[in-house]
Structures are given as structure tokens and as C-alpha cells.
Short mmCIF file of C-alpha atoms in Angstrom, two decimals:
data_model
loop_
_atom_site.label_atom_id
_atom_site.label_comp_id
_atom_site.label_asym_id
_atom_site.label_seq_id
_atom_site.Cartn_x
_atom_site.Cartn_y
_atom_site.Cartn_z
CA MET A 1 0.00 0.00 0.00
CA HIS A 2 2.69 2.41 1.08
CA ASP A 3 4.76 1.51 -1.97
CA VAL A 4 1.89 1.88 -4.39
CA LYS A 5 1.21 5.38 -3.11
CA LYS A 6 4.90 6.26 -3.43
CA VAL A 7 5.06 5.02 -7.03
CA ASP A 8 1.86 6.88 -7.99
CA VAL A 9 3.15 10.14 -6.59
CA MET A 10 6.55 9.67 -8.24
CA GLU A 11 4.94 9.03 -11.64
CA GLY A 12 2.76 12.08 -11.16
CA ILE A 13 5.84 14.15 -10.40
CA LEU A 14 7.66 12.89 -13.51
CA ASP A 15 4.67 13.56 -15.81
CA GLU A 16 4.22 17.03 -14.38
CA ASN A 17 7.96 17.66 -14.75
CA ASP A 18 8.03 16.61 -18.41
CA HIS A 19 5.01 18.77 -19.14
CA ILE A 20 6.74 21.84 -17.68
CA ALA A 21 10.01 20.91 -19.41
CA GLY A 22 8.13 21.10 -22.72
CA HIS A 23 7.08 24.67 -21.91
CA VAL A 24 10.63 25.68 -21.04
CA LYS A 25 11.96 24.27 -24.32
CA GLU A 26 9.31 26.05 -26.36
CA HIS A 27 9.97 29.35 -24.58
CA MET A 28 13.70 29.05 -25.24
CA GLU A 29 13.18 28.18 -28.91
CA ASP A 30 11.06 31.31 -29.30
CA HIS A 31 14.17 33.25 -28.24
CA GLY A 32 16.57 31.23 -30.44
CA ILE A 33 18.27 29.67 -27.43
CA LEU A 34 19.79 26.17 -27.43
CA VAL A 35 19.53 24.65 -23.94
CA VAL A 36 22.35 22.41 -22.67
CA ASN A 37 21.87 20.37 -19.47
CA GLU A 38 25.37 19.79 -18.07
CA MET A 39 25.70 16.73 -15.84
CA GLY A 40 28.57 15.01 -14.02
CA SER A 41 29.89 13.77 -10.69
CA PRO A 42 30.95 16.18 -7.96
CA GLY A 43 34.33 17.61 -8.95
CA ALA A 44 34.18 16.39 -12.57
CA GLY A 45 35.00 19.92 -13.70
CA LYS A 46 31.58 21.10 -14.84
CA THR A 47 32.17 24.80 -14.13
CA THR A 48 35.71 24.70 -15.51
CA SER A 49 34.38 23.08 -18.69
CA LEU A 50 31.76 25.81 -19.05
CA LYS A 51 34.39 28.50 -18.72
CA ASN A 52 36.54 26.83 -21.36
CA ILE A 53 33.67 26.26 -23.79
CA ILE A 54 32.35 29.81 -23.43
CA ARG A 55 35.83 31.21 -24.11
CA HIS A 56 35.70 29.54 -27.54
CA LEU A 57 32.19 30.56 -28.60
CA LYS A 58 32.34 32.67 -31.78
CA SER A 59 28.75 33.79 -32.46
CA ALA A 60 26.38 32.34 -29.83
CA LYS A 61 25.84 34.42 -26.69
CA PRO A 62 26.29 32.34 -23.51
CA TYR A 63 23.80 32.33 -20.65
CA VAL A 64 24.38 30.20 -17.55
CA ILE A 65 22.19 28.81 -14.78
CA GLU A 66 24.21 27.32 -11.94
CA GLY A 67 22.57 24.60 -9.90
CA ASP A 68 24.02 24.04 -6.42
CA ILE A 69 22.73 22.54 -3.23
CA GLU A 70 23.50 25.61 -1.19
CA SER A 71 26.63 27.47 -2.25
CA ASP A 72 27.16 30.11 -4.94
CA LEU A 73 30.93 29.76 -5.38
CA ASP A 74 30.68 28.87 -9.08
CA THR A 75 28.25 31.65 -9.88
CA ARG A 76 30.55 34.24 -8.36
CA ASP A 77 33.42 32.71 -10.31
CA LEU A 78 31.55 32.91 -13.65
CA ARG A 79 30.18 36.41 -13.01
CA GLY A 80 33.74 37.50 -12.28
CA LEU A 81 34.52 36.59 -15.90
CA GLY A 82 31.63 38.71 -17.17
CA ILE A 83 29.39 35.72 -17.96
CA LYS A 84 25.66 36.30 -17.38
CA THR A 85 24.98 33.75 -14.64
CA PHE A 86 21.92 32.95 -12.55
CA GLN A 87 21.93 30.86 -9.38
CA ILE A 88 19.50 28.14 -8.32
CA ASN A 89 19.93 26.51 -4.92
CA THR A 90 18.07 23.27 -4.31
CA PHE A 91 18.69 23.13 -0.52
CA GLY A 92 19.18 19.39 -0.34
CA ASN A 93 17.53 18.25 -3.55
CA CYS A 94 19.98 16.16 -5.58
CA HIS A 95 18.95 17.32 -9.06
CA LEU A 96 17.37 20.27 -10.85
CA ASP A 97 13.83 19.90 -12.15
CA ALA A 98 11.77 21.62 -14.82
CA PRO A 99 9.72 23.85 -12.47
CA MET A 100 12.95 25.35 -11.06
CA ILE A 101 14.16 26.17 -14.58
CA HIS A 102 10.72 27.45 -15.62
CA ASN A 103 10.70 29.91 -12.73
CA MET A 104 14.20 31.09 -13.52
CA THR A 105 13.98 31.42 -17.31
CA GLY A 106 10.64 33.20 -16.97
CA ASN A 107 12.52 35.98 -15.20
CA MET A 108 15.63 36.15 -17.39
CA GLU A 109 16.16 38.46 -20.36
CA PHE A 110 17.35 36.81 -23.55
CA ASP A 111 18.38 39.78 -25.68
CA GLU A 112 20.38 37.74 -28.23
CA LYS A 113 20.29 34.24 -29.69
CA GLY A 114 22.70 31.87 -28.06
CA ILE A 115 23.20 28.93 -25.73
CA LEU A 116 21.82 28.51 -22.21
CA PHE A 117 24.10 26.22 -20.21
CA ILE A 118 22.45 24.76 -17.12
CA GLU A 119 24.94 23.22 -14.71
CA ASN A 120 23.09 20.50 -12.84
CA ILE A 121 23.87 19.27 -9.30
CA GLY A 122 27.02 17.12 -9.14
CA ASN A 123 25.43 13.68 -9.28
CA LEU A 124 25.73 10.90 -11.84
CA VAL A 125 22.33 9.35 -11.07
CA CYS A 126 19.24 11.50 -10.57
CA PRO A 127 19.83 14.41 -12.99
CA ALA A 128 19.69 11.92 -15.89
CA GLU A 129 16.09 11.07 -14.94
CA PHE A 130 14.67 14.59 -14.99
CA SER A 131 14.30 16.60 -18.17
CA ILE A 132 14.65 20.35 -17.53
CA GLY A 133 13.73 21.58 -21.00
CA GLU A 134 17.11 20.90 -22.57
CA HIS A 135 17.89 20.20 -26.22
CA LEU A 136 21.12 18.41 -25.29
CA LYS A 137 22.45 16.57 -22.27
CA MET A 138 26.20 17.14 -21.96
CA LEU A 139 27.93 14.66 -19.66
CA VAL A 140 31.29 15.55 -18.10
CA SER A 141 33.12 12.38 -17.15
CA THR A 142 36.75 12.23 -15.97
CA VAL A 143 39.71 9.90 -16.22
CA THR A 144 40.21 10.19 -12.44
CA GLU A 145 36.82 8.53 -11.79
CA GLY A 146 38.00 5.33 -13.45
CA SER A 147 37.12 3.50 -16.64
CA ASP A 148 34.17 1.52 -15.21
CA LYS A 149 31.77 4.47 -14.91
CA PRO A 150 29.62 3.68 -18.01
CA TYR A 151 28.98 0.22 -16.55
CA LYS A 152 28.04 1.55 -13.12
CA TYR A 153 26.03 4.64 -14.05
CA PRO A 154 24.55 3.58 -17.39
CA LEU A 155 21.60 5.97 -17.58
CA ALA A 156 23.74 9.12 -17.65
CA PHE A 157 25.89 7.68 -20.46
CA GLU A 158 22.89 6.32 -22.34
CA LYS A 159 21.02 9.63 -22.32
CA ALA A 160 24.01 11.88 -23.09
CA ASP A 161 23.99 13.79 -26.40
CA LEU A 162 27.68 14.58 -26.01
CA ILE A 163 30.31 13.32 -23.60
CA LEU A 164 33.42 15.12 -22.41
CA ILE A 165 36.26 13.06 -20.94
CA ASN A 166 37.93 15.61 -18.71
CA LYS A 167 41.32 15.75 -16.92
CA VAL A 168 43.13 13.88 -19.71
CA ASP A 169 46.34 15.66 -18.58
CA LEU A 170 46.36 13.24 -15.60
CA ILE A 171 46.34 10.06 -17.75
CA PRO A 172 50.10 9.46 -17.25
CA TYR A 173 49.56 9.14 -13.48
CA LEU A 174 46.48 6.88 -13.59
CA ASP A 175 45.45 3.40 -14.79
CA PHE A 176 42.63 4.69 -16.97
CA ASP A 177 41.62 2.00 -19.50
CA GLU A 178 40.22 4.01 -22.39
CA GLU A 179 39.30 0.97 -24.48
CA PHE A 180 37.19 -0.51 -21.66
CA PHE A 181 35.59 2.90 -21.01
CA MET A 182 34.69 3.41 -24.69
CA LYS A 183 33.39 -0.13 -25.03
CA GLY A 184 30.94 0.66 -22.21
CA VAL A 185 29.96 3.98 -23.76
CA ARG A 186 29.36 2.46 -27.21
CA ALA A 187 27.23 -0.38 -25.81
CA LEU A 188 24.89 2.23 -24.33
CA ASN A 189 25.08 5.03 -26.86
CA LYS A 190 26.36 4.03 -30.27
CA ASN A 191 26.86 7.39 -31.96
CA VAL A 192 27.33 9.94 -29.16
CA PRO A 193 30.23 12.33 -29.87
CA VAL A 194 33.01 12.02 -27.29
CA PHE A 195 35.53 14.82 -26.73
CA LYS A 196 38.76 14.46 -24.75
CA VAL A 197 39.41 17.65 -22.82
CA SER A 198 41.52 19.09 -20.05
CA GLY A 199 40.30 21.92 -17.86
CA LYS A 200 43.90 22.47 -16.85
CA THR A 201 45.54 22.79 -20.30
CA GLY A 202 42.38 23.86 -22.15
CA GLU A 203 42.81 21.22 -24.86
CA GLY A 204 39.75 19.93 -26.68
CA PHE A 205 37.31 22.70 -25.75
CA ALA A 206 37.51 24.58 -29.06
CA GLU A 207 36.06 21.47 -30.74
CA VAL A 208 33.27 21.19 -28.15
CA ALA A 209 32.37 24.88 -28.59
CA ALA A 210 32.32 24.51 -32.40
CA TRP A 211 30.10 21.43 -32.18
CA LEU A 212 27.63 23.23 -29.86
CA GLU A 213 27.54 26.36 -32.03
CA SER A 214 26.71 24.18 -34.99
CA ARG A 215 23.75 22.68 -33.06
CA ALA A 216 22.65 26.20 -32.06
CA SER A 217 22.67 27.30 -35.73
CA GLU A 218 20.59 24.29 -36.72
CA LEU A 219 18.02 25.24 -34.09
CA THR A 220 17.75 28.82 -35.33
CA ASP A 221 17.56 27.73 -39.01
CA ARG A 222 14.81 25.27 -38.14
CA GLY A 223 13.04 27.99 -36.17
CA HIS A 224 12.86 30.17 -39.33
CA HIS A 225 11.38 27.39 -41.42
CA GLU A 226 8.95 26.17 -38.79
CA GLY A 227 7.95 29.56 -37.43
CA HIS A 228 4.49 29.74 -38.98
CA VAL A 229 3.60 26.13 -38.47
CA HIS A 230 4.57 26.43 -34.81
CA LYS A 231 2.42 29.53 -34.31
CA HIS A 232 -0.58 27.97 -36.09
CA SER A 233 -0.52 24.91 -33.92
CA HIS A 234 -1.24 27.16 -30.94
CA GLU A 235 -4.27 28.91 -32.40
CA MET B 1 -1.64 20.80 -3.06
CA HIS B 2 0.62 18.67 -5.15
CA ASP B 3 3.63 19.74 -3.12
CA VAL B 4 1.97 19.12 0.21
CA LYS B 5 1.17 15.55 -0.82
CA LYS B 6 4.76 15.03 -2.01
CA VAL B 7 6.19 16.31 1.28
CA ASP B 8 3.82 14.15 3.36
CA VAL B 9 4.75 11.03 1.48
CA MET B 10 8.47 11.82 1.67
CA GLU B 11 8.25 12.35 5.43
CA GLY B 12 6.38 9.08 5.75
CA ILE B 13 9.10 7.32 3.78
CA LEU B 14 11.87 8.80 5.96
CA ASP B 15 10.09 7.86 9.22
CA GLU B 16 9.50 4.32 7.99
CA ASN B 17 13.12 4.12 6.84
CA ASP B 18 14.48 5.23 10.22
CA HIS B 19 12.25 2.76 12.03
CA ILE B 20 13.60 -0.13 9.93
CA ALA B 21 17.16 1.20 10.27
CA GLY B 22 16.73 0.85 14.03
CA HIS B 23 15.85 -2.82 13.63
CA VAL B 24 18.89 -3.45 11.42
CA LYS B 25 21.21 -1.82 13.94
CA GLU B 26 19.78 -3.84 16.83
CA HIS B 27 20.06 -7.08 14.85
CA MET B 28 23.69 -6.34 14.01
CA GLU B 29 24.53 -5.45 17.62
CA ASP B 30 23.11 -8.79 18.72
CA HIS B 31 25.76 -10.39 16.50
CA GLY B 32 28.57 -8.08 17.64
CA ILE B 33 28.79 -6.39 14.24
CA LEU B 34 29.78 -2.77 13.74
CA VAL B 35 28.02 -1.36 10.66
CA VAL B 36 29.86 1.15 8.45
CA ASN B 37 27.97 3.07 5.74
CA GLU B 38 30.56 4.01 3.11
CA MET B 39 29.66 7.02 0.97
CA GLY B 40 31.39 9.03 -1.75
CA SER B 41 31.17 10.34 -5.32
CA PRO B 42 31.37 7.99 -8.30
CA GLY B 43 34.99 6.99 -8.72
CA ALA B 44 36.12 8.26 -5.30
CA GLY B 45 37.71 4.87 -4.66
CA LYS B 46 35.15 3.33 -2.31
CA THR B 47 35.84 -0.29 -3.28
CA THR B 48 39.59 0.23 -3.38
CA SER B 49 39.42 1.76 0.09
CA LEU B 50 37.46 -1.23 1.39
CA LYS B 51 40.06 -3.63 0.01
CA ASN B 52 42.86 -1.66 1.64
CA ILE B 53 41.09 -1.36 5.00
CA ILE B 54 40.14 -5.04 5.11
CA ARG B 55 43.75 -6.03 4.34
CA HIS B 56 44.77 -4.32 7.59
CA LEU B 57 42.07 -5.70 9.92
CA LYS B 58 43.67 -7.70 12.75
CA SER B 59 40.78 -9.20 14.72
CA ALA B 60 37.45 -8.10 13.25
CA LYS B 61 35.97 -10.29 10.52
CA PRO B 62 34.91 -8.26 7.46
CA TYR B 63 31.52 -8.58 5.79
CA VAL B 64 30.62 -6.47 2.76
CA ILE B 65 27.39 -5.39 1.09
CA GLU B 66 27.98 -3.74 -2.28
CA GLY B 67 25.37 -1.27 -3.47
CA ASP B 68 25.31 -0.62 -7.21
CA ILE B 69 22.71 0.67 -9.61
CA GLU B 70 22.99 -2.36 -11.86
CA SER B 71 26.48 -3.81 -12.16
CA ASP B 72 28.29 -6.32 -9.95
CA LEU B 73 31.89 -5.54 -11.00
CA ASP B 74 32.98 -4.61 -7.47
CA THR B 75 31.37 -7.63 -5.84
CA ARG B 76 33.18 -9.98 -8.20
CA ASP B 77 36.39 -8.08 -7.48
CA LEU B 78 35.99 -8.43 -3.68
CA ARG B 79 34.88 -12.06 -3.83
CA GLY B 80 37.99 -12.76 -5.90
CA LEU B 81 39.98 -11.69 -2.84
CA GLY B 82 38.05 -14.10 -0.61
CA ILE B 83 35.99 -11.38 1.06
CA LYS B 84 32.42 -12.38 1.97
CA THR B 85 30.45 -9.98 -0.25
CA PHE B 86 26.74 -9.58 -0.97
CA GLN B 87 25.30 -7.56 -3.84
CA ILE B 88 22.37 -5.17 -3.80
CA ASN B 89 21.27 -3.56 -7.08
CA THR B 90 18.96 -0.57 -6.84
CA PHE B 91 18.04 -0.43 -10.57
CA GLY B 92 18.00 3.32 -10.84
CA ASN B 93 17.62 4.33 -7.21
CA CYS B 94 20.39 6.74 -6.23
CA HIS B 95 20.94 5.54 -2.66
CA LEU B 96 20.51 2.46 -0.47
CA ASP B 97 17.73 2.48 2.11
CA ALA B 98 17.07 0.59 5.34
CA PRO B 99 14.53 -1.90 3.90
CA MET B 100 17.09 -3.07 1.32
CA ILE B 101 19.67 -3.67 4.06
CA HIS B 102 17.07 -5.28 6.33
CA ASN B 103 16.20 -7.81 3.62
CA MET B 104 19.85 -8.57 2.96
CA THR B 105 21.14 -8.85 6.55
CA GLY B 106 18.15 -11.00 7.47
CA ASN B 107 19.51 -13.59 5.04
CA MET B 108 23.21 -13.35 5.86
CA GLU B 109 25.11 -15.51 8.33
CA PHE B 110 27.24 -13.68 10.86
CA ASP B 111 29.35 -16.46 12.35
CA GLU B 112 31.92 -14.16 13.97
CA LYS B 113 32.02 -10.67 15.45
CA GLY B 114 33.32 -8.08 13.07
CA ILE B 115 32.56 -5.17 10.79
CA LEU B 116 29.89 -4.97 8.08
CA PHE B 117 30.94 -2.49 5.42
CA ILE B 118 28.07 -1.28 3.24
CA GLU B 119 29.26 0.49 0.10
CA ASN B 120 26.54 2.92 -0.87
CA ILE B 121 25.74 4.17 -4.40
CA GLY B 122 28.32 6.65 -5.71
CA ASN B 123 26.53 9.88 -4.88
CA LEU B 124 27.48 12.73 -2.58
CA VAL B 125 23.92 13.89 -1.94
CA CYS B 126 21.12 11.38 -1.25
CA PRO B 127 22.94 8.63 0.69
CA ALA B 128 23.64 11.14 3.47
CA GLU B 129 19.88 11.55 4.02
CA PHE B 130 19.01 7.89 4.54
CA SER B 131 20.13 5.93 7.55
CA ILE B 132 20.61 2.24 6.74
CA GLY B 133 21.24 0.98 10.25
CA GLU B 134 24.86 2.09 10.42
CA HIS B 135 26.91 2.93 13.50
CA LEU B 136 29.31 5.05 11.43
CA LYS B 137 29.15 6.96 8.18
CA MET B 138 32.54 6.81 6.41
CA LEU B 139 32.95 9.43 3.69
CA VAL B 140 35.53 8.88 0.95
CA SER B 141 36.49 12.21 -0.58
CA THR B 142 39.33 12.75 -3.06
CA VAL B 143 41.88 15.40 -3.92
CA THR B 144 40.89 15.09 -7.61
CA GLU B 145 37.36 16.34 -6.85
CA GLY B 146 38.73 19.69 -5.70
CA SER B 147 38.94 21.47 -2.38
CA ASP B 148 35.47 23.08 -2.52
CA LYS B 149 33.49 19.88 -1.93
CA PRO B 150 32.63 20.47 1.77
CA TYR B 151 31.09 23.82 0.77
CA LYS B 152 29.05 22.34 -2.07
CA TYR B 153 27.92 19.03 -0.50
CA PRO B 154 27.75 20.00 3.17
CA LEU B 155 25.38 17.30 4.43
CA ALA B 156 27.73 14.41 3.59
CA PHE B 157 30.61 16.13 5.40
CA GLU B 158 28.43 17.20 8.32
CA LYS B 159 27.10 13.71 8.94
CA ALA B 160 30.37 11.81 8.45
CA ASP B 161 31.86 9.99 11.45
CA LEU B 162 35.17 9.61 9.65
CA ILE B 163 36.49 11.11 6.44
CA LEU B 164 39.09 9.65 4.10
CA ILE B 165 40.88 11.98 1.69
CA ASN B 166 41.84 9.58 -1.07
CA LYS B 167 44.26 9.78 -4.02
CA VAL B 168 46.79 11.91 -2.12
CA ASP B 169 49.49 10.46 -4.43
CA LEU B 170 48.10 12.81 -7.13
CA ILE B 171 48.55 16.01 -5.08
CA PRO B 172 51.73 17.03 -6.98
CA TYR B 173 49.73 17.20 -10.23
CA LEU B 174 46.73 19.11 -8.88
CA ASP B 175 45.84 22.47 -7.31
CA PHE B 176 44.24 20.91 -4.22
CA ASP B 177 43.99 23.53 -1.44
CA GLU B 178 44.07 21.44 1.73
CA GLU B 179 43.69 24.41 4.07
CA PHE B 180 40.50 25.57 2.32
CA PHE B 181 39.17 22.00 2.26
CA MET B 182 39.82 21.46 5.98
CA LYS B 183 38.36 24.85 6.89
CA GLY B 184 35.13 23.72 5.21
CA VAL B 185 35.20 20.35 6.96
CA ARG B 186 35.79 21.86 10.40
CA ALA B 187 33.00 24.42 9.99
CA LEU B 188 30.58 21.52 9.47
CA ASN B 189 32.04 18.82 11.66
CA LYS B 190 34.40 20.01 14.35
CA ASN B 191 35.90 16.77 15.60
CA VAL B 192 35.55 14.24 12.80
CA PRO B 193 38.74 12.21 12.28
CA VAL B 194 40.26 12.79 8.83
CA PHE B 195 42.66 10.28 7.28
CA LYS B 196 44.80 10.96 4.21
CA VAL B 197 45.01 7.82 2.11
CA SER B 198 46.04 6.55 -1.31
CA GLY B 199 44.39 3.57 -2.92
CA LYS B 200 47.36 3.41 -5.25
CA THR B 201 50.23 3.35 -2.71
CA GLY B 202 48.15 1.96 0.19
CA GLU B 203 49.32 4.69 2.58
CA GLY B 204 47.08 5.66 5.48
CA PHE B 205 44.79 2.63 5.49
CA ALA B 206 46.45 0.84 8.43
CA GLU B 207 45.43 3.82 10.59
CA VAL B 208 41.84 3.72 9.30
CA ALA B 209 41.60 -0.03 9.99
CA ALA B 210 42.97 0.39 13.52
CA TRP B 211 40.51 3.21 14.25
CA LEU B 212 37.57 1.10 13.02
CA GLU B 213 38.68 -1.98 14.99
CA SER B 214 38.82 0.16 18.09
CA ARG B 215 35.18 1.28 17.48
CA ALA B 216 34.20 -2.38 16.90
CA SER B 217 35.73 -3.37 20.25
CA GLU B 218 33.88 -0.60 22.06
CA LEU B 219 30.63 -1.88 20.58
CA THR B 220 31.26 -5.44 21.77
CA ASP B 221 32.37 -4.27 25.25
CA ARG B 222 29.28 -2.12 25.56
CA GLY B 223 27.17 -5.06 24.43
CA HIS B 224 28.44 -7.17 27.37
CA HIS B 225 27.62 -4.47 29.92
CA GLU B 226 24.25 -3.55 28.48
CA GLY B 227 23.11 -7.02 27.57
CA HIS B 228 20.56 -7.47 30.38
CA VAL B 229 19.24 -3.93 30.34
CA HIS B 230 18.68 -4.26 26.62
CA LYS B 231 16.77 -7.52 26.98
CA HIS B 232 14.63 -6.19 29.87
CA SER B 233 13.54 -3.15 27.91
CA HIS B 234 11.86 -5.46 25.43
CA GLU B 235 9.76 -7.36 27.92
#
């Protein structure tokens, strides 16, 4: 009985979440914004990756929402670099959800087309289950976490639209088995693009930024073609 | 309305969980078993730490429950070393809970006094919220995750009864700020013992094992003194 009630409520929460996520996505598309949900373990280098990607953006304007349990260290860090950053604190909750993003984006100004990066809570499990209105899920994995991560946290790897392997500068000091890692990734997600990067040396991030800008252009091009159809469907 | 229902159900789940956790703890004390709930991020080195600690145990017999979302890589690894290991898969759930442990320990044989190590799901958020019948929460943190972790994931550090800082062999290649890290730890948890360890070189684990064996002895000594009182209170 207790379990049935729990499952019902959880399914209700997921349905409601996906419904709101759809609104967020639509709202962002109206502004020509590609939404990227950045996921990864604590300390995987999510904020450092954002800084490195944003540095290489050529045409898309970056917007950032930082998700943290209670601190705002990363937001202060990003704002210090002149990046438009908004803070969400979950106060214990282990992932962001669509209502949180809906409330935030509803109050943000999007004066130019670009990319909204949403840094999720450092957690390799729950964020993968909750859509927050994103077009792409970007997973930041690291060589220091070990090569068995795709086998142990399959959902995050399965759902990723791009994967960064961070901290590759440390490979000489570790026993990272890249072949085993990639075998696990490919079993879950056959065609996902994988980028090797280093937050320390900066290598690899120009390619990630170029790939994301290309997706952002596709979104805006599609928006032009579909504009009227989209509007009609709401009348 | 929706939120109220969600909160009610969550509180119900936590109460029920704590009630069952109490039963687990009592059952384990009857067998002279100290229960250690091991927590940490994905790839922090939880299994490697267990192997190193167990290698140094002098009198306490080790028992292990491995929590994983769906794999059993670590269990096979530990069993290969002759360590009595049981596997729990949560199939998506991001933390272990007391009912899972209750079901497992109810079916295990504890033929000697010792220590039951329960490796929780790799997650620095949710496991800290759910008691699973443990006497001690052991947090495995790493220098590769960065020195801001106590500030960003305070609950895990606040609730820890001992903290391992793992991968200290990599310090020369990182910008780990130990003073900042420890300042964060001490603000949350004034007296928690902190051990610097390396799963690669094995350093520091003899001290952790000795500290845990000392806690296990205290438990068994207390058991002898309190035995009758404990029994009376149930009549």
C-alpha cells in the first residue's frame, strides 16, 4: 500500500515535470536559445568546462544557470569573468527539475540568440532522470573517476547527447583503461560524440564549442522554417 | 496541493526508513557487528578503500554489502579476494535504504564478530539523508574532486563519522587547497577524524583499519555491559 502510493506520486511528479520541461523548451526556442543540461559527478569539472567552452564561442551568446545545493561559489566565479549567470539553490535536492528552470527562465532576459548552459547538481544518477527543457544533455566524465563508470552509471551515459572526458592531462599518473571505457559507452550510446578535454591545459574545448555552435545554428535555421507552423498549432 | 502531498509522502518514507534502520542496527549489535555506511562520489575509490582497509584488519571479521545501480563488478572483485560480499542492485535508485539492508542482513550468516561495510551508491547527496542501520558513516572524498566539496555538498561532510581523503598520491599534479578544504570540513564537523590515504600506494589505510577496529571493540564491550538492560527493555 505504502509503496503503491509512493510510485503513484513519483509518476505524477515525472509527468508534471516533463510537461513543464516542454514549456521551457518552447519558450527558449522562441528566443533562439539552445539549452544544454550539463551533468557530471561532484568535482568532474563542470564549471571549468563551461568557462573553457564559453571562451571559444564565436557567435552564440552564452547564458548560464548554476545549480548548487547551497553554495554560490561557481556563480561568483563565472560572473567575475563577465558571464551572465543565474543561481538556483536546491537546498538538499539532488537534481534540478523543470519547475525550477521554468521559474528562472521566466525571469531572465534573452536579448540575443545563443546557448543557455544549465549546470546541474554534481550527481551521476538523478539528474539523468529529470528533463529540464534541454535540447542536449552534456555529460562531463573524468579519467580520475575510473574507466568503469559507463557500466556503473549507465543511464547518464545512455542519455548523453555529447560526452566530455575531462582531466586527460592526468592520464600518465592513472590506470585509466580508455578501451574498456569506450566499449561501455558504445554499448549504451552508439553514436554519441566524445571529446577528450583538459580543464587544466584547455585542450579539446575549441572542438566542443564549435560542435555546440553548430547545433545552435541548426536550431535557429529550423526555427525560421517552422515559425508559422509552430504559431498555427497554438491557435 | 501537489507539493503538500509530495512532502507528506516523503516524510512518511523517511520515518519508515528510520524505524527499519533501528531494527537493522539492533540485529547487528546482537551479532557483535559494527556497521559502516561508506559514501562518496562515483569513482572516489570506495571499493579500493574497502580492500585496503580489510587487508589491515587484525581481529574483526569483514563482511561487505555492495550497493550498485545495476552492475556487480565490485562484488566480483571483492569475492575474488576471498571477502564475503553480498550484492544489492537498486536499478535506478540513487541511494541504499534501510529496507534493502534489512532484507539482505536478514539472510546473511554472521558467524563471527566483526565489521559490516556497506558500500553505498556513488553519490554525494542522497545517501547522506538515509540511515541504513549504520553505526558510522565513512565518507571517501578525493583530492581530484577539488577542495570546494565540503562547501558544495555540506550534508555528507556534516554527517560523516570519519572522512578519508583519497588519491593523495596525485597532489603534486593538482591544485588541491588542503587548508580551504579542511576549513570547510571543520565548519561543518568540528571533531571528525580525517585520514589521508592513497588507494594506489596503500598509505594511510592501516590507521583507518585500527581506528575502526577500536570502534568495533567498544561496541562489543558495551554489548556485554548492556546485555541485560537491553533484553529487559523489550519485555
